Amino acid sequence: MNRLSAILPASQVLVDLDVTSKKRVFEAAGLLFENQHAIARATVTDNLFARERLGSTGLGHGVAIPHGRIKGLKHPLAAVIRLNHPIPFDAPDDEPVNLLIFLLVPEAATQSHLEILSEIAEMLSSRELRERLRNEADAAEVHDLIAHWQPLKSVA
């Protein structure tokens, strides 16, 4: 099991969401976390935008990892949203984004939170996996692809 799959229930994977801006996709993520975890959507969107102001969370290749620190949160939470149409995201390669993995962490971020981000970035660096995540029609199958992905093992 990878770190992302441990914090990503299948109910938090949305495919083919029809939004036209970063603001709208952040609002959709806020609503998802509000409905699933009773975190006020404004808290989620405000924290995502606060992080985004520091620099784009777009990685390139049409993917982004928006993330934020949430006061009072006890454990990291994740959601995956795939869009019908790519949106501008100020990514380093200027490519619009249509695959987003949201990560919320407790206010006092720890090394494990950085490791989760690093593992998500490693996962999204695979062109084959990105394409499979983009082309899979069913949200449960997208979740399954993520759940079965294994990070490269480091040699100690």
mmCIF file with all atom_site columns, C-alpha atoms in Angstrom:
data_model
loop_
_atom_site.group_PDB
_atom_site.id
_atom_site.type_symbol
_atom_site.label_atom_id
_atom_site.label_alt_id
_atom_site.label_comp_id
_atom_site.label_asym_id
_atom_site.label_entity_id
_atom_site.label_seq_id
_atom_site.pdbx_PDB_ins_code
_atom_site.Cartn_x
_atom_site.Cartn_y
_atom_site.Cartn_z
_atom_site.occupancy
_atom_site.B_iso_or_equiv
_atom_site.pdbx_formal_charge
_atom_site.auth_seq_id
_atom_site.auth_comp_id
_atom_site.auth_asym_id
_atom_site.auth_atom_id
_atom_site.pdbx_PDB_model_num
ATOM 1   C CA . MET A 1 1   ? 0.000   0.000  0.000   1.00 0.00 ? 1   MET A CA 1
ATOM 2   C CA . ASN A 1 2   ? 1.276   3.465  -0.835  1.00 0.00 ? 2   ASN A CA 1
ATOM 3   C CA . ARG A 1 3   ? 0.862   6.485  1.441   1.00 0.00 ? 3   ARG A CA 1
ATOM 4   C CA . LEU A 1 4   ? -1.805  8.107  -0.753  1.00 0.00 ? 4   LEU A CA 1
ATOM 5   C CA . SER A 1 5   ? -4.089  5.080  -0.860  1.00 0.00 ? 5   SER A CA 1
ATOM 6   C CA . ALA A 1 6   ? -4.063  4.971  2.955   1.00 0.00 ? 6   ALA A CA 1
ATOM 7   C CA . ILE A 1 7   ? -5.765  8.397  3.085   1.00 0.00 ? 7   ILE A CA 1
ATOM 8   C CA . LEU A 1 8   ? -7.863  8.248  -0.103  1.00 0.00 ? 8   LEU A CA 1
ATOM 9   C CA . PRO A 1 9   ? -11.240 6.507  0.191   1.00 0.00 ? 9   PRO A CA 1
ATOM 10  C CA . ALA A 1 10  ? -12.970 5.639  -3.072  1.00 0.00 ? 10  ALA A CA 1
ATOM 11  C CA . SER A 1 11  ? -15.731 8.116  -2.196  1.00 0.00 ? 11  SER A CA 1
ATOM 12  C CA . GLN A 1 12  ? -13.209 10.951 -2.613  1.00 0.00 ? 12  GLN A CA 1
ATOM 13  C CA . VAL A 1 13  ? -12.410 10.249 -6.261  1.00 0.00 ? 13  VAL A CA 1
ATOM 14  C CA . LEU A 1 14  ? -14.421 12.318 -8.749  1.00 0.00 ? 14  LEU A CA 1
ATOM 15  C CA . VAL A 1 15  ? -14.112 11.907 -12.510 1.00 0.00 ? 15  VAL A CA 1
ATOM 16  C CA . ASP A 1 16  ? -15.306 14.121 -15.339 1.00 0.00 ? 16  ASP A CA 1
ATOM 17  C CA . LEU A 1 17  ? -16.063 17.161 -13.197 1.00 0.00 ? 17  LEU A CA 1
ATOM 18  C CA . ASP A 1 18  ? -17.155 20.069 -15.359 1.00 0.00 ? 18  ASP A CA 1
ATOM 19  C CA . VAL A 1 19  ? -15.510 23.252 -14.035 1.00 0.00 ? 19  VAL A CA 1
ATOM 20  C CA . THR A 1 20  ? -13.841 26.127 -15.839 1.00 0.00 ? 20  THR A CA 1
ATOM 21  C CA . SER A 1 21  ? -11.360 27.575 -13.342 1.00 0.00 ? 21  SER A CA 1
ATOM 22  C CA . LYS A 1 22  ? -9.011  26.910 -10.449 1.00 0.00 ? 22  LYS A CA 1
ATOM 23  C CA . LYS A 1 23  ? -11.495 28.699 -8.180  1.00 0.00 ? 23  LYS A CA 1
ATOM 24  C CA . ARG A 1 24  ? -14.312 26.324 -9.175  1.00 0.00 ? 24  ARG A CA 1
ATOM 25  C CA . VAL A 1 25  ? -12.256 23.151 -8.758  1.00 0.00 ? 25  VAL A CA 1
ATOM 26  C CA . PHE A 1 26  ? -11.041 24.352 -5.322  1.00 0.00 ? 26  PHE A CA 1
ATOM 27  C CA . GLU A 1 27  ? -14.683 25.001 -4.382  1.00 0.00 ? 27  GLU A CA 1
ATOM 28  C CA . ALA A 1 28  ? -15.602 21.480 -5.547  1.00 0.00 ? 28  ALA A CA 1
ATOM 29  C CA . ALA A 1 29  ? -12.811 20.042 -3.394  1.00 0.00 ? 29  ALA A CA 1
ATOM 30  C CA . GLY A 1 30  ? -14.017 22.146 -0.459  1.00 0.00 ? 30  GLY A CA 1
ATOM 31  C CA . LEU A 1 31  ? -17.531 20.793 -0.872  1.00 0.00 ? 31  LEU A CA 1
ATOM 32  C CA . LEU A 1 32  ? -16.215 17.219 -1.068  1.00 0.00 ? 32  LEU A CA 1
ATOM 33  C CA . PHE A 1 33  ? -14.193 17.572 2.148   1.00 0.00 ? 33  PHE A CA 1
ATOM 34  C CA . GLU A 1 34  ? -17.125 19.338 3.829   1.00 0.00 ? 34  GLU A CA 1
ATOM 35  C CA . ASN A 1 35  ? -19.531 16.529 2.929   1.00 0.00 ? 35  ASN A CA 1
ATOM 36  C CA . GLN A 1 36  ? -17.135 13.695 3.771   1.00 0.00 ? 36  GLN A CA 1
ATOM 37  C CA . HIS A 1 37  ? -15.297 15.125 6.799   1.00 0.00 ? 37  HIS A CA 1
ATOM 38  C CA . ALA A 1 38  ? -17.346 18.088 8.091   1.00 0.00 ? 38  ALA A CA 1
ATOM 39  C CA . ILE A 1 39  ? -14.546 20.567 7.350   1.00 0.00 ? 39  ILE A CA 1
ATOM 40  C CA . ALA A 1 40  ? -16.025 23.918 6.319   1.00 0.00 ? 40  ALA A CA 1
ATOM 41  C CA . ARG A 1 41  ? -15.610 24.324 2.566   1.00 0.00 ? 41  ARG A CA 1
ATOM 42  C CA . ALA A 1 42  ? -14.426 27.914 3.033   1.00 0.00 ? 42  ALA A CA 1
ATOM 43  C CA . THR A 1 43  ? -11.629 26.663 5.294   1.00 0.00 ? 43  THR A CA 1
ATOM 44  C CA . VAL A 1 44  ? -10.518 24.224 2.604   1.00 0.00 ? 44  VAL A CA 1
ATOM 45  C CA . THR A 1 45  ? -10.667 26.682 -0.286  1.00 0.00 ? 45  THR A CA 1
ATOM 46  C CA . ASP A 1 46  ? -9.016  29.487 1.713   1.00 0.00 ? 46  ASP A CA 1
ATOM 47  C CA . ASN A 1 47  ? -6.126  27.209 2.675   1.00 0.00 ? 47  ASN A CA 1
ATOM 48  C CA . LEU A 1 48  ? -5.713  25.866 -0.857  1.00 0.00 ? 48  LEU A CA 1
ATOM 49  C CA . PHE A 1 49  ? -5.582  29.407 -2.251  1.00 0.00 ? 49  PHE A CA 1
ATOM 50  C CA . ALA A 1 50  ? -3.188  30.538 0.494   1.00 0.00 ? 50  ALA A CA 1
ATOM 51  C CA . ARG A 1 51  ? -0.772  27.785 -0.550  1.00 0.00 ? 51  ARG A CA 1
ATOM 52  C CA . GLU A 1 52  ? -1.313  28.513 -4.239  1.00 0.00 ? 52  GLU A CA 1
ATOM 53  C CA . ARG A 1 53  ? -0.319  32.170 -3.708  1.00 0.00 ? 53  ARG A CA 1
ATOM 54  C CA . LEU A 1 54  ? 3.140   30.920 -2.668  1.00 0.00 ? 54  LEU A CA 1
ATOM 55  C CA . GLY A 1 55  ? 3.524   29.289 -6.088  1.00 0.00 ? 55  GLY A CA 1
ATOM 56  C CA . SER A 1 56  ? 1.556   27.035 -8.364  1.00 0.00 ? 56  SER A CA 1
ATOM 57  C CA . THR A 1 57  ? 1.032   23.459 -7.227  1.00 0.00 ? 57  THR A CA 1
ATOM 58  C CA . GLY A 1 58  ? 0.864   22.463 -10.903 1.00 0.00 ? 58  GLY A CA 1
ATOM 59  C CA . LEU A 1 59  ? 3.631   19.967 -11.659 1.00 0.00 ? 59  LEU A CA 1
ATOM 60  C CA . GLY A 1 60  ? 3.418   19.997 -15.431 1.00 0.00 ? 60  GLY A CA 1
ATOM 61  C CA . HIS A 1 61  ? 2.045   17.330 -17.800 1.00 0.00 ? 61  HIS A CA 1
ATOM 62  C CA . GLY A 1 62  ? -1.504  18.413 -16.908 1.00 0.00 ? 62  GLY A CA 1
ATOM 63  C CA . VAL A 1 63  ? -1.343  17.437 -13.231 1.00 0.00 ? 63  VAL A CA 1
ATOM 64  C CA . ALA A 1 64  ? -1.393  19.365 -9.940  1.00 0.00 ? 64  ALA A CA 1
ATOM 65  C CA . ILE A 1 65  ? -1.200  18.615 -6.221  1.00 0.00 ? 65  ILE A CA 1
ATOM 66  C CA . PRO A 1 66  ? -3.101  21.413 -4.479  1.00 0.00 ? 66  PRO A CA 1
ATOM 67  C CA . HIS A 1 67  ? -2.513  21.126 -0.749  1.00 0.00 ? 67  HIS A CA 1
ATOM 68  C CA . GLY A 1 68  ? -3.068  23.041 2.444   1.00 0.00 ? 68  GLY A CA 1
ATOM 69  C CA . ARG A 1 69  ? -2.677  22.966 6.194   1.00 0.00 ? 69  ARG A CA 1
ATOM 70  C CA . ILE A 1 70  ? -5.915  22.799 8.171   1.00 0.00 ? 70  ILE A CA 1
ATOM 71  C CA . LYS A 1 71  ? -6.107  23.886 11.807  1.00 0.00 ? 71  LYS A CA 1
ATOM 72  C CA . GLY A 1 72  ? -7.648  21.175 13.976  1.00 0.00 ? 72  GLY A CA 1
ATOM 73  C CA . LEU A 1 73  ? -7.170  18.389 11.416  1.00 0.00 ? 73  LEU A CA 1
ATOM 74  C CA . LYS A 1 74  ? -5.768  15.247 13.063  1.00 0.00 ? 74  LYS A CA 1
ATOM 75  C CA . HIS A 1 75  ? -4.734  13.173 10.033  1.00 0.00 ? 75  HIS A CA 1
ATOM 76  C CA . PRO A 1 76  ? -3.950  13.861 6.368   1.00 0.00 ? 76  PRO A CA 1
ATOM 77  C CA . LEU A 1 77  ? -6.842  13.612 3.907   1.00 0.00 ? 77  LEU A CA 1
ATOM 78  C CA . ALA A 1 78  ? -6.786  13.295 0.130   1.00 0.00 ? 78  ALA A CA 1
ATOM 79  C CA . ALA A 1 79  ? -9.135  13.580 -2.831  1.00 0.00 ? 79  ALA A CA 1
ATOM 80  C CA . VAL A 1 80  ? -8.688  13.094 -6.565  1.00 0.00 ? 80  VAL A CA 1
ATOM 81  C CA . ILE A 1 81  ? -10.567 15.186 -9.087  1.00 0.00 ? 81  ILE A CA 1
ATOM 82  C CA . ARG A 1 82  ? -10.340 14.669 -12.825 1.00 0.00 ? 82  ARG A CA 1
ATOM 83  C CA . LEU A 1 83  ? -11.814 17.383 -15.014 1.00 0.00 ? 83  LEU A CA 1
ATOM 84  C CA . ASN A 1 84  ? -13.732 17.103 -18.270 1.00 0.00 ? 84  ASN A CA 1
ATOM 85  C CA . HIS A 1 85  ? -11.654 19.915 -19.728 1.00 0.00 ? 85  HIS A CA 1
ATOM 86  C CA . PRO A 1 86  ? -8.205  21.149 -18.674 1.00 0.00 ? 86  PRO A CA 1
ATOM 87  C CA . ILE A 1 87  ? -8.015  24.507 -16.881 1.00 0.00 ? 87  ILE A CA 1
ATOM 88  C CA . PRO A 1 88  ? -5.193  27.090 -16.664 1.00 0.00 ? 88  PRO A CA 1
ATOM 89  C CA . PHE A 1 89  ? -3.040  26.433 -13.596 1.00 0.00 ? 89  PHE A CA 1
ATOM 90  C CA . ASP A 1 90  ? 0.238   28.345 -13.981 1.00 0.00 ? 90  ASP A CA 1
ATOM 91  C CA . ALA A 1 91  ? 2.165   25.075 -14.174 1.00 0.00 ? 91  ALA A CA 1
ATOM 92  C CA . PRO A 1 92  ? 5.902   25.247 -14.997 1.00 0.00 ? 92  PRO A CA 1
ATOM 93  C CA . ASP A 1 93  ? 5.277   23.925 -18.534 1.00 0.00 ? 93  ASP A CA 1
ATOM 94  C CA . ASP A 1 94  ? 2.221   26.202 -19.025 1.00 0.00 ? 94  ASP A CA 1
ATOM 95  C CA . GLU A 1 95  ? 0.082   23.134 -19.763 1.00 0.00 ? 95  GLU A CA 1
ATOM 96  C CA . PRO A 1 96  ? -3.501  23.330 -18.457 1.00 0.00 ? 96  PRO A CA 1
ATOM 97  C CA . VAL A 1 97  ? -4.421  20.830 -15.724 1.00 0.00 ? 97  VAL A CA 1
ATOM 98  C CA . ASN A 1 98  ? -7.131  18.189 -15.713 1.00 0.00 ? 98  ASN A CA 1
ATOM 99  C CA . LEU A 1 99  ? -5.887  15.758 -13.043 1.00 0.00 ? 99  LEU A CA 1
ATOM 100 C CA . LEU A 1 100 ? -5.639  17.027 -9.462  1.00 0.00 ? 100 LEU A CA 1
ATOM 101 C CA . ILE A 1 101 ? -4.746  15.248 -6.254  1.00 0.00 ? 101 ILE A CA 1
ATOM 102 C CA . PHE A 1 102 ? -5.754  17.312 -3.233  1.00 0.00 ? 102 PHE A CA 1
ATOM 103 C CA . LEU A 1 103 ? -3.953  16.865 0.067   1.00 0.00 ? 103 LEU A CA 1
ATOM 104 C CA . LEU A 1 104 ? -5.006  18.379 3.379   1.00 0.00 ? 104 LEU A CA 1
ATOM 105 C CA . VAL A 1 105 ? -2.635  18.038 6.324   1.00 0.00 ? 105 VAL A CA 1
ATOM 106 C CA . PRO A 1 106 ? -2.733  19.108 9.971   1.00 0.00 ? 106 PRO A CA 1
ATOM 107 C CA . GLU A 1 107 ? -1.501  22.621 10.695  1.00 0.00 ? 107 GLU A CA 1
ATOM 108 C CA . ALA A 1 108 ? 1.750   21.304 12.177  1.00 0.00 ? 108 ALA A CA 1
ATOM 109 C CA . ALA A 1 109 ? 3.003   19.505 9.076   1.00 0.00 ? 109 ALA A CA 1
ATOM 110 C CA . THR A 1 110 ? 5.470   16.711 9.679   1.00 0.00 ? 110 THR A CA 1
ATOM 111 C CA . GLN A 1 111 ? 8.038   14.775 7.682   1.00 0.00 ? 111 GLN A CA 1
ATOM 112 C CA . SER A 1 112 ? 5.367   12.194 6.848   1.00 0.00 ? 112 SER A CA 1
ATOM 113 C CA . HIS A 1 113 ? 3.314   14.882 5.094   1.00 0.00 ? 113 HIS A CA 1
ATOM 114 C CA . LEU A 1 114 ? 6.297   15.776 2.926   1.00 0.00 ? 114 LEU A CA 1
ATOM 115 C CA . GLU A 1 115 ? 6.739   12.081 2.177   1.00 0.00 ? 115 GLU A CA 1
ATOM 116 C CA . ILE A 1 116 ? 3.105   11.826 1.043   1.00 0.00 ? 116 ILE A CA 1
ATOM 117 C CA . LEU A 1 117 ? 3.596   14.815 -1.298  1.00 0.00 ? 117 LEU A CA 1
ATOM 118 C CA . SER A 1 118 ? 6.816   13.312 -2.623  1.00 0.00 ? 118 SER A CA 1
ATOM 119 C CA . GLU A 1 119 ? 5.152   9.968  -3.257  1.00 0.00 ? 119 GLU A CA 1
ATOM 120 C CA . ILE A 1 120 ? 2.237   11.625 -5.090  1.00 0.00 ? 120 ILE A CA 1
ATOM 121 C CA . ALA A 1 121 ? 4.735   13.528 -7.263  1.00 0.00 ? 121 ALA A CA 1
ATOM 122 C CA . GLU A 1 122 ? 6.575   10.269 -7.994  1.00 0.00 ? 122 GLU A CA 1
ATOM 123 C CA . MET A 1 123 ? 3.322   8.558  -8.933  1.00 0.00 ? 123 MET A CA 1
ATOM 124 C CA . LEU A 1 124 ? 2.310   11.403 -11.266 1.00 0.00 ? 124 LEU A CA 1
ATOM 125 C CA . SER A 1 125 ? 5.726   11.379 -12.946 1.00 0.00 ? 125 SER A CA 1
ATOM 126 C CA . SER A 1 126 ? 4.758   8.132  -14.700 1.00 0.00 ? 126 SER A CA 1
ATOM 127 C CA . ARG A 1 127 ? 3.410   9.002  -18.150 1.00 0.00 ? 127 ARG A CA 1
ATOM 128 C CA . GLU A 1 128 ? 1.716   5.603  -18.429 1.00 0.00 ? 128 GLU A CA 1
ATOM 129 C CA . LEU A 1 129 ? -0.094  5.978  -15.105 1.00 0.00 ? 129 LEU A CA 1
ATOM 130 C CA . ARG A 1 130 ? -1.129  9.580  -15.866 1.00 0.00 ? 130 ARG A CA 1
ATOM 131 C CA . GLU A 1 131 ? -2.711  8.407  -19.118 1.00 0.00 ? 131 GLU A CA 1
ATOM 132 C CA . ARG A 1 132 ? -4.492  5.519  -17.420 1.00 0.00 ? 132 ARG A CA 1
ATOM 133 C CA . LEU A 1 133 ? -5.824  7.858  -14.715 1.00 0.00 ? 133 LEU A CA 1
ATOM 134 C CA . ARG A 1 134 ? -7.051  10.236 -17.431 1.00 0.00 ? 134 ARG A CA 1
ATOM 135 C CA . ASN A 1 135 ? -8.686  7.591  -19.595 1.00 0.00 ? 135 ASN A CA 1
ATOM 136 C CA . GLU A 1 136 ? -10.361 5.343  -17.028 1.00 0.00 ? 136 GLU A CA 1
ATOM 137 C CA . ALA A 1 137 ? -14.108 6.001  -17.182 1.00 0.00 ? 137 ALA A CA 1
ATOM 138 C CA . ASP A 1 138 ? -15.010 4.793  -13.689 1.00 0.00 ? 138 ASP A CA 1
ATOM 139 C CA . ALA A 1 139 ? -14.039 6.566  -10.439 1.00 0.00 ? 139 ALA A CA 1
ATOM 140 C CA . ALA A 1 140 ? -13.688 3.219  -8.639  1.00 0.00 ? 140 ALA A CA 1
ATOM 141 C CA . GLU A 1 141 ? -11.186 2.085  -11.269 1.00 0.00 ? 141 GLU A CA 1
ATOM 142 C CA . VAL A 1 142 ? -9.226  5.341  -10.908 1.00 0.00 ? 142 VAL A CA 1
ATOM 143 C CA . HIS A 1 143 ? -9.101  4.674  -7.159  1.00 0.00 ? 143 HIS A CA 1
ATOM 144 C CA . ASP A 1 144 ? -7.976  1.102  -7.843  1.00 0.00 ? 144 ASP A CA 1
ATOM 145 C CA . LEU A 1 145 ? -5.130  2.289  -10.095 1.00 0.00 ? 145 LEU A CA 1
ATOM 146 C CA . ILE A 1 146 ? -3.901  4.579  -7.315  1.00 0.00 ? 146 ILE A CA 1
ATOM 147 C CA . ALA A 1 147 ? -4.334  1.934  -4.619  1.00 0.00 ? 147 ALA A CA 1
ATOM 148 C CA . HIS A 1 148 ? -2.245  -0.609 -6.542  1.00 0.00 ? 148 HIS A CA 1
ATOM 149 C CA . TRP A 1 149 ? 0.550   1.754  -7.546  1.00 0.00 ? 149 TRP A CA 1
ATOM 150 C CA . GLN A 1 150 ? 3.842   1.043  -5.776  1.00 0.00 ? 150 GLN A CA 1
ATOM 151 C CA . PRO A 1 151 ? 6.607   3.605  -5.233  1.00 0.00 ? 151 PRO A CA 1
ATOM 152 C CA . LEU A 1 152 ? 10.159  2.764  -6.191  1.00 0.00 ? 152 LEU A CA 1
ATOM 153 C CA . LYS A 1 153 ? 11.935  1.208  -3.239  1.00 0.00 ? 153 LYS A CA 1
ATOM 154 C CA . SER A 1 154 ? 14.972  3.113  -2.096  1.00 0.00 ? 154 SER A CA 1
ATOM 155 C CA . VAL A 1 155 ? 18.116  1.096  -1.496  1.00 0.00 ? 155 VAL A CA 1
ATOM 156 C CA . ALA A 1 156 ? 19.419  1.636  2.023   1.00 0.00 ? 156 ALA A CA 1
#
